[in-house]
Coordinates of C-alpha atoms in Angstrom, one line a residue:
M805 CA 0.3 -0.1 0.0
E806 CA 1.3 3.5 -1.1
Q807 CA 2.9 5.7 2.0
P808 CA 0.7 8.6 2.6
G809 CA 2.5 11.7 0.9
A810 CA 4.1 9.2 -0.8
S811 CA 2.8 10.4 -4.0
T812 CA 3.5 14.2 -3.6
R813 CA 7.2 13.3 -2.7
L814 CA 7.4 12.0 -5.8
T815 CA 5.7 14.8 -7.2
G816 CA 8.3 16.9 -5.8
A817 CA 11.4 14.6 -6.9
V818 CA 10.0 15.0 -10.8
Q819 CA 9.9 18.6 -10.7
D820 CA 13.7 18.9 -8.8
L821 CA 14.7 16.7 -12.0
A822 CA 13.2 18.4 -14.7
S823 CA 15.2 21.4 -13.0
H824 CA 17.9 20.1 -13.4
V825 CA 17.8 19.2 -16.5
V826 CA 16.5 22.6 -17.7
S827 CA 19.5 24.4 -15.8
A828 CA 22.0 21.7 -18.1
L829 CA 20.2 22.4 -21.2
R830 CA 21.1 26.3 -20.1
S831 CA 24.2 25.7 -19.3
G832 CA 25.3 23.2 -21.6
D833 CA 26.9 20.8 -19.9
H834 CA 25.2 17.6 -19.5
T835 CA 27.4 15.2 -17.8
G836 CA 26.7 14.1 -13.9
V837 CA 22.5 15.0 -14.3
L838 CA 21.2 12.0 -12.8
P839 CA 23.5 11.4 -10.4
A840 CA 22.8 14.9 -8.6
A841 CA 19.4 14.8 -9.1
V842 CA 19.1 11.4 -7.2
T843 CA 21.3 12.2 -4.3
A844 CA 19.3 15.5 -4.1
A845 CA 15.8 13.5 -3.8
G846 CA 17.5 11.9 0.0
D847 CA 16.5 8.6 -1.1
D848 CA 17.3 6.3 -4.5
T849 CA 13.9 4.7 -5.0
L850 CA 12.5 7.8 -5.2
G851 CA 15.5 9.4 -7.3
L852 CA 14.9 6.7 -9.1
A853 CA 11.0 6.5 -9.7
A854 CA 11.7 10.2 -10.4
V855 CA 13.9 9.4 -13.7
R856 CA 11.3 6.4 -14.9
V857 CA 8.4 9.3 -14.8
L858 CA 10.5 11.7 -16.7
G859 CA 11.8 8.7 -19.1
A860 CA 13.8 9.5 -21.8
D861 CA 13.7 13.8 -21.3
A862 CA 16.1 12.5 -17.9
L863 CA 19.2 12.3 -20.8
L864 CA 18.0 15.1 -23.1
P865 CA 20.7 17.4 -22.4
G866 CA 23.2 15.3 -24.0
V867 CA 20.6 14.2 -26.4
A868 CA 20.8 17.7 -27.0
L869 CA 23.9 18.7 -27.8
G870 CA 24.8 15.2 -30.2
K871 CA 27.2 13.7 -27.7
P872 CA 27.5 10.3 -25.8
T873 CA 25.6 9.9 -23.2
D874 CA 27.5 10.7 -19.9
A875 CA 28.8 7.5 -18.1
D876 CA 27.1 7.6 -14.9
D877 CA 23.7 9.8 -16.3
L878 CA 23.9 6.4 -18.1
A879 CA 24.4 4.1 -15.5
V880 CA 21.7 5.7 -12.9
F881 CA 19.1 5.3 -16.4
E882 CA 19.7 2.1 -16.4
Q883 CA 19.1 1.4 -13.2
A884 CA 15.7 3.3 -13.6
V885 CA 14.9 1.0 -16.4
R886 CA 15.5 -1.6 -14.8
A887 CA 13.7 -1.0 -11.0
F888 CA 10.2 -0.3 -12.9
P889 CA 9.6 -1.7 -15.7
P890 CA 5.8 -2.2 -16.9
A891 CA 3.1 -4.2 -15.8
P892 CA 1.4 -6.9 -17.7
D893 CA -1.4 -4.3 -17.7
A894 CA 0.2 -1.4 -17.9
A895 CA -1.6 1.4 -19.9
P896 CA 0.1 2.2 -23.7
T897 CA 2.2 5.2 -22.4
T898 CA 3.7 3.4 -19.9
R899 CA 4.9 1.2 -22.3
W900 CA 6.0 3.4 -24.9
S901 CA 8.0 5.7 -22.5
H902 CA 9.5 2.4 -21.4
W903 CA 10.0 1.4 -25.0
A904 CA 11.8 4.8 -25.4
M905 CA 13.8 4.6 -22.5
R906 CA 15.4 1.2 -23.4
R907 CA 15.7 2.5 -27.1
L908 CA 18.3 5.3 -25.2
V909 CA 20.1 2.8 -23.2
S910 CA 20.7 0.5 -26.5
A911 CA 21.9 3.3 -28.1
D912 CA 24.5 4.0 -26.0
S913 CA 25.0 0.5 -24.0
A914 CA 25.8 -3.0 -25.9
A915 CA 24.5 -4.6 -22.5
G916 CA 21.0 -2.8 -22.9
G917 CA 19.7 -3.9 -26.1
A918 CA 16.1 -3.2 -27.7
D919 CA 13.0 -3.2 -26.1
G920 CA 11.6 -5.7 -28.9
D921 CA 9.1 -4.4 -31.6
E922 CA 7.3 -1.1 -30.7
P923 CA 4.2 -1.1 -28.9
S924 CA 0.8 -0.4 -30.7
T925 CA -0.2 3.2 -31.3
A926 CA -3.6 1.9 -32.2
W927 CA -5.7 3.3 -29.6
L928 CA -4.0 7.0 -30.9
D929 CA -5.5 6.5 -34.3
V930 CA -8.7 6.7 -32.8
A931 CA -8.5 8.5 -30.1
P932 CA -10.5 11.3 -30.0
W933 CA -8.6 15.1 -30.4
Q934 CA -8.9 15.4 -26.9
V935 CA -7.6 12.2 -26.2
L936 CA -5.1 12.1 -28.5
T937 CA -3.4 15.8 -27.2
H938 CA -3.6 14.3 -23.7
Q939 CA -1.5 11.2 -24.4
L940 CA 0.5 13.0 -26.8
A941 CA 1.4 15.3 -24.1
V942 CA 1.9 12.0 -21.5
L943 CA 4.9 10.9 -24.2
A944 CA 6.6 13.9 -24.8
A945 CA 10.0 12.9 -24.5
L946 CA 9.5 11.5 -27.6
A947 CA 9.0 14.7 -29.3
V948 CA 12.6 14.1 -30.8
P949 CA 13.7 13.7 -34.3
A950 CA 14.2 10.6 -35.9
V951 CA 17.1 9.0 -34.1
P952 CA 19.2 5.5 -36.2
G953 CA 16.6 3.7 -36.7
G954 CA 13.8 5.9 -37.8
E955 CA 11.1 7.6 -36.1
S956 CA 8.7 6.3 -33.3
G957 CA 5.4 4.8 -34.2
V958 CA 3.6 7.7 -31.3
F959 CA 5.5 10.3 -33.9
R960 CA 3.9 8.5 -36.8
A961 CA 0.6 8.6 -35.1
A962 CA 1.2 12.2 -34.6
A963 CA 2.3 13.4 -38.1
R964 CA -1.0 12.1 -39.3
R965 CA -2.8 14.5 -37.0
P966 CA -1.1 17.9 -36.8
V967 CA -5.1 19.5 -36.9
D968 CA -6.4 17.6 -34.1
V969 CA -3.1 18.3 -32.7
A970 CA -3.2 21.9 -33.2
R971 CA -7.0 22.0 -32.2
G972 CA -5.8 20.1 -28.6
F973 CA -3.1 23.1 -28.3
V974 CA -5.3 25.8 -28.5
R975 CA -7.8 23.9 -26.1
A976 CA -4.7 23.7 -23.7
V977 CA -3.7 27.1 -24.1
R978 CA -7.6 28.6 -23.2
R979 CA -7.9 25.4 -20.2
R980 CA -4.6 27.0 -18.7
D981 CA -3.3 23.8 -18.3
W982 CA 0.3 25.4 -19.5
H983 CA 2.0 21.6 -19.2
Q984 CA -0.1 20.2 -21.9
A985 CA 0.1 23.0 -24.0
A986 CA 4.1 23.4 -24.2
A987 CA 3.8 19.2 -24.3
A988 CA 1.5 19.6 -27.3
G989 CA 4.1 22.3 -28.5
R990 CA 6.4 20.7 -28.6
W991 CA 4.9 18.1 -31.1
L992 CA 3.5 20.8 -33.5
T993 CA 7.8 22.2 -34.0
L994 CA 7.9 18.7 -35.1
L995 CA 4.9 17.7 -37.3
P996 CA 4.4 18.1 -40.9
D997 CA 1.6 20.3 -42.3
V998 CA 0.8 22.3 -39.0
P999 CA -1.8 25.0 -39.7
D1000 CA -0.4 28.5 -40.8
T1001 CA -3.3 30.1 -38.5
L1002 CA -2.1 28.6 -35.6
G1003 CA 0.6 30.7 -34.4
L1004 CA 2.3 28.9 -32.8
E1005 CA 5.6 30.9 -31.8
R1006 CA 3.2 33.4 -30.3
G1007 CA 1.5 31.0 -28.6
L1008 CA 4.9 29.2 -27.2
E1009 CA 5.7 33.0 -26.0
F1010 CA 2.4 33.0 -24.1
V1011 CA 2.5 29.6 -22.5
E1012 CA 5.8 30.6 -21.5
L1013 CA 5.4 33.8 -19.8
M1014 CA 2.1 32.6 -18.2
G1015 CA 3.4 28.6 -17.1
G1016 CA 7.7 28.9 -17.8
T1017 CA 7.9 28.8 -14.0
D1018 CA 6.9 25.3 -13.5
P1019 CA 10.2 23.3 -14.2
R1020 CA 8.3 20.7 -16.4
V1021 CA 6.6 23.2 -18.8
D1022 CA 9.7 24.6 -19.1
L1023 CA 11.6 21.6 -19.9
H1024 CA 9.3 21.7 -23.1
L1025 CA 9.2 24.9 -23.6
R1026 CA 13.3 24.5 -24.0
A1027 CA 13.0 21.3 -26.3
A1028 CA 10.3 22.9 -28.5
R1029 CA 13.0 25.7 -29.0
L1030 CA 15.7 23.7 -29.8
L1031 CA 13.9 21.8 -32.4
C1032 CA 12.7 25.0 -34.0
A1033 CA 16.3 26.2 -34.3
G1034 CA 17.2 22.8 -35.7
A1035 CA 19.0 21.7 -32.7
P1036 CA 20.6 18.2 -32.9
V1037 CA 18.0 16.8 -30.1

């Protein structure tokens, strides 16, 4: 049974980890991010759980710089992957997040190995646009340019529905859901055929103004800026 306050502690640890990642993105120093964040959490299990929740974005600074992953960061990342495998009845988003982490481990470590075939994206193809945007926000760490092996199935599913993602972005802004808006905006910087009338750049500026103090919002916005600038994220 989950201890009282455990969820709150995990939320705080994820926010702190996101702050570490954002700081690394700002400074350009991609080394030692995860060991420092886990130590700061004061509990290794809690720190590793935070890495698992943040997913592939935990290694975003190194990926964004196009440099090999720092060995200490990769070791912590691998620990999180091993410690929190998806349950047999895990949600599709959980399976996809784990798959994305395994793909990064596989790219940097012979001990990693691929996670087999991609999970299905069938649920995204039939999801109403509101649900689609929510699910893509959960999987925003997959909103990166194609890596060796090609684009993910989640990217391909999103690319088939750019207008729906744009609608979701506008809805999130209107609802003042800054995290979902930033995550949807991150996807939109990559997708083809995004309507010019959306005004994505101005929209991202507004999200930053209103919600940029949240580390996870800031992380998605910085990733979006890097994608717009053509950085090797």
